[in-house]
Amino acid sequence: MRSGWRRSFSEITMDITLKSTLPGHQNPIFCVEKGYYRHTFFTAGNDKGVVEWDIEQNAFKRILCAVSSSVYALRLITGTPILAIALREGKLLFVHVEEQKLVASIQLSTKAIFALAYMSWKNELLAVGEEGTLYVIDLATYKSIYEKRISPTTIRAIAIDEGLGRIALGDKDGKVYVLDSTDFHVITDSKLHSMPATSLAFIHNKLLSGGRDAQLVISDPNQLTTNFSFVPHLFTVYGIYPHPEAPIFATVSRDKSLKFWSTADFALLKNMSREKMQDGHHLSVNAGAWSENGQYFFSVGDDKLVKVWEFHL
């Protein structure tokens, strides 16, 4: 951790610059994930492959693997070279990044898988999607060991808080569910959004949920009582991404912008929209991800472009 990031945020001067804009995808990009190697990251979407990029070279590195349908989520399994890939056809692929080899393929459903999360303390991967079902995959065997129907409709968002031992899910009806990670029973649920819930994150023992109603709702995850809410974007909030070390988080939206906020008071710190800077995304920003050390933020969208933002803290 950089020594400057140990100070309170009020003492930190934050500057963000656009390091690179990377073309190459032929169709909209739906997901992005940090790389196994420090200087790489992955993107995928409505193309026929998962792409690996090189930050140092500001360039395409390779097609990691081919896919048979659109990719809606990527998840690098912490501490391993295994990348989990969720497909529109309900399939999960597990690819060994170093060996560039498919190690497992699981057909969970015939419907799309929209979101993935990793529980390190149980070595289990969670998957949710169009059927409203939670799937639990044992990563020692790459077998689906448990499934439970949580919602009568599509679940598009998932978040995990290891400290609380909680799992949050958000569905198409705007309802948010909080589950116990031990046995996956629903502790509480509440309709927090008037339209679909599209993003979730735990920050400082609070649950943040974003929706198609353009609201960001901050709740107590034990009761799902809303402390307050505000409108961070003009349209759908597609992602909420806490910085791995510093007291900030990012949001991305269909309104073509990505924004950075203080976790202390939810004050807006930076607005990286096309109206603010010429090189911003010019269509919906669909997803984002931080590099391992938080030096870079990666954003992808419907404009088929990958952008690498560099932080100076």
Short mmCIF file of C-alpha atoms in Angstrom, two decimals:
data_model
loop_
_atom_site.label_atom_id
_atom_site.label_comp_id
_atom_site.label_asym_id
_atom_site.label_seq_id
_atom_site.Cartn_x
_atom_site.Cartn_y
_atom_site.Cartn_z
CA MET A 1 0.00 0.00 0.00
CA ARG A 2 1.28 3.46 -0.83
CA SER A 3 2.01 5.42 2.32
CA GLY A 4 -0.12 8.33 1.12
CA TRP A 5 -3.21 6.16 1.11
CA ARG A 6 -2.97 5.60 4.86
CA ARG A 7 -3.93 9.22 5.52
CA SER A 8 -7.47 10.47 5.80
CA PHE A 9 -9.00 11.26 2.44
CA SER A 10 -9.19 14.96 3.22
CA GLU A 11 -5.40 15.03 3.20
CA ILE A 12 -5.07 13.27 -0.15
CA THR A 13 -4.92 15.06 -3.48
CA MET A 14 -6.42 12.84 -6.15
CA ASP A 15 -5.71 13.25 -9.83
CA ILE A 16 -7.00 11.00 -12.61
CA THR A 17 -5.61 10.89 -16.13
CA LEU A 18 -6.64 8.82 -19.14
CA LYS A 19 -3.65 6.57 -19.77
CA SER A 20 -5.00 4.89 -22.88
CA THR A 21 -8.02 4.15 -25.04
CA LEU A 22 -7.86 0.65 -26.49
CA PRO A 23 -9.88 -0.27 -29.61
CA GLY A 24 -10.23 -3.78 -30.96
CA HIS A 25 -13.58 -5.16 -29.84
CA GLN A 26 -16.06 -5.38 -32.69
CA ASN A 27 -19.17 -5.29 -30.50
CA PRO A 28 -20.28 -3.83 -27.12
CA ILE A 29 -18.18 -4.84 -24.12
CA PHE A 30 -20.08 -6.07 -21.06
CA CYS A 31 -17.41 -6.95 -18.49
CA VAL A 32 -13.83 -6.30 -17.38
CA GLU A 33 -11.60 -7.95 -14.77
CA LYS A 34 -8.11 -7.39 -13.39
CA GLY A 35 -5.39 -9.65 -14.74
CA TYR A 36 -3.43 -12.49 -13.21
CA TYR A 37 -0.25 -10.65 -14.16
CA ARG A 38 0.19 -7.21 -12.58
CA HIS A 39 0.32 -5.40 -15.92
CA THR A 40 -2.67 -7.12 -17.57
CA PHE A 41 -6.46 -7.22 -17.48
CA PHE A 42 -9.33 -8.95 -19.31
CA THR A 43 -12.41 -7.81 -21.23
CA ALA A 44 -15.31 -9.60 -22.92
CA GLY A 45 -18.77 -8.98 -24.28
CA ASN A 46 -20.65 -9.62 -27.48
CA ASP A 47 -17.53 -10.79 -29.34
CA LYS A 48 -16.37 -14.37 -29.79
CA GLY A 49 -13.48 -14.28 -27.34
CA VAL A 50 -12.07 -13.07 -24.01
CA VAL A 51 -9.33 -10.49 -24.60
CA GLU A 52 -6.22 -9.92 -22.48
CA TRP A 53 -4.62 -6.44 -22.56
CA ASP A 54 -1.17 -5.16 -21.57
CA ILE A 55 -1.20 -1.95 -19.50
CA GLU A 56 2.52 -1.24 -19.91
CA GLN A 57 2.37 -1.55 -23.68
CA ASN A 58 -1.07 0.11 -23.94
CA ALA A 59 -1.98 -2.65 -26.34
CA PHE A 60 -3.79 -5.87 -27.10
CA LYS A 61 -1.92 -8.89 -25.73
CA ARG A 62 -3.88 -11.94 -26.89
CA ILE A 63 -7.22 -13.66 -27.23
CA LEU A 64 -7.25 -15.76 -24.05
CA CYS A 65 -9.98 -18.09 -25.27
CA ALA A 66 -12.83 -18.38 -27.73
CA VAL A 67 -16.43 -18.38 -26.47
CA SER A 68 -19.66 -19.65 -28.00
CA SER A 69 -21.94 -16.82 -26.82
CA SER A 70 -21.84 -13.39 -25.19
CA VAL A 71 -19.90 -13.06 -21.93
CA TYR A 72 -21.68 -11.22 -19.11
CA ALA A 73 -19.22 -11.67 -16.22
CA LEU A 74 -15.56 -12.43 -15.54
CA ARG A 75 -14.00 -13.34 -12.19
CA LEU A 76 -10.35 -14.08 -11.50
CA ILE A 77 -10.16 -16.54 -8.62
CA THR A 78 -8.00 -14.80 -6.01
CA GLY A 79 -4.52 -16.26 -5.61
CA THR A 80 -4.87 -18.52 -8.64
CA PRO A 81 -4.40 -18.24 -12.43
CA ILE A 82 -8.01 -19.38 -12.98
CA LEU A 83 -10.45 -17.04 -14.73
CA ALA A 84 -14.18 -17.82 -14.48
CA ILE A 85 -16.24 -16.80 -17.51
CA ALA A 86 -20.06 -16.56 -17.45
CA LEU A 87 -21.92 -16.99 -20.74
CA ARG A 88 -25.33 -16.02 -22.07
CA GLU A 89 -26.09 -19.71 -22.73
CA GLY A 90 -25.92 -20.54 -19.00
CA LYS A 91 -22.44 -22.02 -19.13
CA LEU A 92 -19.45 -21.35 -16.87
CA LEU A 93 -15.92 -21.74 -18.23
CA PHE A 94 -12.77 -21.96 -16.12
CA VAL A 95 -9.56 -21.05 -17.96
CA HIS A 96 -5.98 -21.41 -16.70
CA VAL A 97 -4.44 -18.07 -17.69
CA GLU A 98 -0.78 -19.14 -17.57
CA GLU A 99 -1.32 -22.31 -19.56
CA GLN A 100 -4.11 -20.78 -21.70
CA LYS A 101 -6.10 -23.96 -21.22
CA LEU A 102 -9.74 -24.72 -20.45
CA VAL A 103 -9.77 -26.65 -17.16
CA ALA A 104 -13.52 -27.01 -16.66
CA SER A 105 -16.89 -26.22 -18.23
CA ILE A 106 -20.20 -26.35 -16.33
CA GLN A 107 -23.67 -26.04 -17.85
CA LEU A 108 -25.57 -24.42 -14.97
CA SER A 109 -28.68 -23.43 -16.89
CA THR A 110 -30.09 -22.76 -20.33
CA LYS A 111 -30.49 -19.11 -19.36
CA ALA A 112 -27.89 -16.34 -19.04
CA ILE A 113 -25.49 -16.06 -16.10
CA PHE A 114 -25.16 -12.36 -15.30
CA ALA A 115 -22.90 -12.06 -12.22
CA LEU A 116 -20.18 -13.93 -10.32
CA ALA A 117 -18.66 -13.60 -6.84
CA TYR A 118 -15.92 -15.50 -5.03
CA MET A 119 -16.01 -16.61 -1.38
CA SER A 120 -12.33 -17.14 -0.56
CA TRP A 121 -12.93 -18.59 2.91
CA LYS A 122 -15.02 -21.41 1.42
CA ASN A 123 -13.25 -21.61 -1.96
CA GLU A 124 -16.62 -21.36 -3.67
CA LEU A 125 -17.82 -19.38 -6.65
CA LEU A 126 -21.35 -17.95 -6.67
CA ALA A 127 -23.28 -17.40 -9.88
CA VAL A 128 -26.65 -15.75 -10.52
CA GLY A 129 -28.64 -14.98 -13.61
CA GLU A 130 -31.80 -14.97 -15.61
CA GLU A 131 -33.56 -17.76 -13.70
CA GLY A 132 -33.30 -16.02 -10.31
CA THR A 133 -31.30 -18.96 -8.92
CA LEU A 134 -28.14 -18.87 -6.82
CA TYR A 135 -25.58 -21.48 -7.88
CA VAL A 136 -22.66 -22.52 -5.66
CA ILE A 137 -19.60 -24.06 -7.33
CA ASP A 138 -16.88 -25.90 -5.40
CA LEU A 139 -13.60 -24.72 -6.93
CA ALA A 140 -11.68 -27.74 -5.69
CA THR A 141 -13.73 -29.98 -7.98
CA TYR A 142 -15.40 -27.49 -10.38
CA LYS A 143 -18.74 -29.02 -9.51
CA SER A 144 -22.02 -27.27 -8.75
CA ILE A 145 -22.76 -28.33 -5.18
CA TYR A 146 -25.85 -26.29 -4.34
CA GLU A 147 -28.55 -24.25 -6.01
CA LYS A 148 -31.45 -22.27 -4.61
CA ARG A 149 -34.17 -20.23 -6.25
CA ILE A 150 -34.01 -16.83 -4.61
CA SER A 151 -36.15 -14.64 -6.84
CA PRO A 152 -39.06 -15.26 -9.24
CA THR A 153 -37.27 -13.05 -11.77
CA THR A 154 -33.79 -12.23 -13.09
CA ILE A 155 -30.93 -11.51 -10.68
CA ARG A 156 -28.32 -9.22 -12.22
CA ALA A 157 -26.17 -8.17 -9.26
CA ILE A 158 -24.25 -9.87 -6.45
CA ALA A 159 -21.89 -8.68 -3.71
CA ILE A 160 -20.12 -10.35 -0.79
CA ASP A 161 -18.92 -9.00 2.55
CA GLU A 162 -16.46 -11.46 4.08
CA GLY A 163 -16.37 -9.64 7.42
CA LEU A 164 -20.15 -9.75 7.83
CA GLY A 165 -20.48 -13.16 6.21
CA ARG A 166 -23.23 -11.75 4.02
CA ILE A 167 -24.23 -12.12 0.38
CA ALA A 168 -26.39 -9.50 -1.35
CA LEU A 169 -28.43 -10.12 -4.51
CA GLY A 170 -30.45 -7.66 -6.58
CA ASP A 171 -33.29 -8.60 -8.92
CA LYS A 172 -35.30 -7.24 -11.83
CA ASP A 173 -38.17 -6.14 -9.57
CA GLY A 174 -35.87 -3.79 -7.64
CA LYS A 175 -35.73 -6.11 -4.66
CA VAL A 176 -32.50 -6.70 -2.72
CA TYR A 177 -31.90 -9.91 -0.75
CA VAL A 178 -29.33 -10.45 1.99
CA LEU A 179 -28.24 -14.06 2.60
CA ASP A 180 -26.14 -15.78 5.24
CA SER A 181 -23.04 -17.18 3.54
CA THR A 182 -22.99 -20.23 5.84
CA ASP A 183 -26.14 -21.93 4.60
CA PHE A 184 -27.48 -19.38 2.08
CA HIS A 185 -30.76 -18.70 3.86
CA VAL A 186 -32.35 -15.30 3.24
CA ILE A 187 -31.89 -13.08 6.30
CA THR A 188 -33.92 -10.19 4.95
CA ASP A 189 -35.19 -8.69 1.70
CA SER A 190 -36.70 -5.40 0.66
CA LYS A 191 -37.76 -3.55 -2.48
CA LEU A 192 -35.19 -0.74 -2.55
CA HIS A 193 -35.61 0.35 -6.17
CA SER A 194 -38.62 1.22 -8.32
CA MET A 195 -36.91 -0.45 -11.28
CA PRO A 196 -34.38 -3.33 -11.58
CA ALA A 197 -31.46 -3.43 -9.14
CA THR A 198 -28.36 -3.49 -11.34
CA SER A 199 -25.36 -3.12 -9.01
CA LEU A 200 -24.32 -3.86 -5.43
CA ALA A 201 -21.32 -3.32 -3.14
CA PHE A 202 -20.55 -3.53 0.56
CA ILE A 203 -18.63 -0.53 1.91
CA HIS A 204 -17.90 0.05 5.62
CA ASN A 205 -20.64 -2.33 6.82
CA LYS A 206 -23.15 -0.59 4.58
CA LEU A 207 -24.80 -2.00 1.47
CA LEU A 208 -24.84 0.20 -1.61
CA SER A 209 -27.30 -0.67 -4.37
CA GLY A 210 -27.70 0.98 -7.75
CA GLY A 211 -30.66 0.62 -10.07
CA ARG A 212 -32.21 1.38 -13.40
CA ASP A 213 -34.10 4.10 -11.53
CA ALA A 214 -30.73 5.95 -11.37
CA GLN A 215 -30.78 5.80 -7.57
CA LEU A 216 -27.89 4.85 -5.29
CA VAL A 217 -29.34 3.51 -2.04
CA ILE A 218 -27.26 3.15 1.15
CA SER A 219 -28.74 0.59 3.55
CA ASP A 220 -28.09 -1.30 6.75
CA PRO A 221 -27.48 -4.86 5.42
CA ASN A 222 -28.87 -6.44 8.60
CA GLN A 223 -32.29 -4.89 8.13
CA LEU A 224 -32.21 -3.25 4.68
CA THR A 225 -33.43 -0.02 6.17
CA THR A 226 -32.44 2.87 3.96
CA ASN A 227 -30.22 5.47 5.59
CA PHE A 228 -30.39 7.69 2.53
CA SER A 229 -30.32 7.65 -1.24
CA PHE A 230 -29.27 10.00 -4.00
CA VAL A 231 -29.08 10.20 -7.80
CA PRO A 232 -25.44 9.70 -8.89
CA HIS A 233 -26.19 9.42 -12.63
CA LEU A 234 -28.87 10.38 -15.14
CA PHE A 235 -29.64 6.75 -16.00
CA THR A 236 -28.96 3.17 -14.85
CA VAL A 237 -26.11 2.60 -12.36
CA TYR A 238 -24.40 -0.44 -13.88
CA GLY A 239 -21.57 -0.87 -11.38
CA ILE A 240 -20.27 0.16 -7.94
CA TYR A 241 -16.56 -0.53 -7.34
CA PRO A 242 -14.79 0.13 -4.00
CA HIS A 243 -11.11 0.98 -4.34
CA PRO A 244 -8.94 -1.88 -2.98
CA GLU A 245 -7.09 0.44 -0.55
CA ALA A 246 -8.12 4.10 -0.68
CA PRO A 247 -11.42 5.48 0.76
CA ILE A 248 -13.04 6.02 -2.62
CA PHE A 249 -15.37 4.11 -4.93
CA ALA A 250 -16.33 4.32 -8.59
CA THR A 251 -19.70 4.10 -10.34
CA VAL A 252 -20.44 3.58 -14.03
CA SER A 253 -23.66 4.28 -15.89
CA ARG A 254 -25.73 4.13 -19.03
CA ASP A 255 -25.46 7.93 -19.06
CA LYS A 256 -21.96 7.48 -20.62
CA SER A 257 -20.09 8.57 -17.49
CA LEU A 258 -17.98 7.11 -14.73
CA LYS A 259 -17.68 8.93 -11.42
CA PHE A 260 -15.52 8.68 -8.32
CA TRP A 261 -16.83 9.26 -4.80
CA SER A 262 -15.63 9.56 -1.22
CA THR A 263 -16.67 6.64 0.98
CA ALA A 264 -16.66 8.95 4.01
CA ASP A 265 -19.47 11.30 2.97
CA PHE A 266 -20.38 10.14 -0.58
CA ALA A 267 -19.15 13.44 -2.00
CA LEU A 268 -18.47 13.49 -5.73
CA LEU A 269 -14.72 13.71 -6.40
CA LYS A 270 -14.42 13.32 -10.17
CA ASN A 271 -16.84 13.13 -13.08
CA MET A 272 -15.26 11.49 -16.12
CA SER A 273 -18.00 12.11 -18.69
CA ARG A 274 -17.73 13.20 -22.31
CA GLU A 275 -19.22 16.54 -21.30
CA LYS A 276 -16.31 17.03 -18.88
CA MET A 277 -13.54 15.64 -21.08
CA GLN A 278 -13.33 15.00 -24.82
CA ASP A 279 -11.92 11.50 -24.42
CA GLY A 280 -14.72 10.05 -22.27
CA HIS A 281 -16.97 7.20 -23.37
CA HIS A 282 -19.57 8.24 -25.93
CA LEU A 283 -22.05 5.43 -25.23
CA SER A 284 -23.18 3.50 -22.14
CA VAL A 285 -20.41 2.53 -19.69
CA ASN A 286 -21.29 -1.06 -18.84
CA ALA A 287 -18.64 -2.14 -16.33
CA GLY A 288 -15.44 -1.23 -14.51
CA ALA A 289 -12.68 -2.82 -12.47
CA TRP A 290 -9.68 -1.76 -10.39
CA SER A 291 -6.18 -3.10 -10.88
CA GLU A 292 -4.84 -5.17 -7.98
CA ASN A 293 -3.13 -2.19 -6.31
CA GLY A 294 -5.73 0.37 -7.35
CA GLN A 295 -3.37 2.38 -9.52
CA TYR A 296 -5.62 1.89 -12.55
CA PHE A 297 -9.34 1.77 -13.20
CA PHE A 298 -10.58 0.04 -16.35
CA SER A 299 -13.89 0.98 -17.98
CA VAL A 300 -15.73 -0.61 -20.91
CA GLY A 301 -18.92 0.13 -22.77
CA ASP A 302 -21.22 0.02 -25.75
CA ASP A 303 -18.79 2.18 -27.74
CA LYS A 304 -16.58 -0.96 -28.06
CA LEU A 305 -13.73 0.88 -26.35
CA VAL A 306 -11.59 0.01 -23.33
CA LYS A 307 -10.27 2.93 -21.28
CA VAL A 308 -7.47 2.79 -18.72
CA TRP A 309 -7.56 5.54 -16.09
CA GLU A 310 -4.46 6.17 -14.00
CA PHE A 311 -4.68 7.43 -10.42
CA HIS A 312 -2.17 9.71 -8.72
CA LEU A 313 -2.82 9.80 -4.99
#
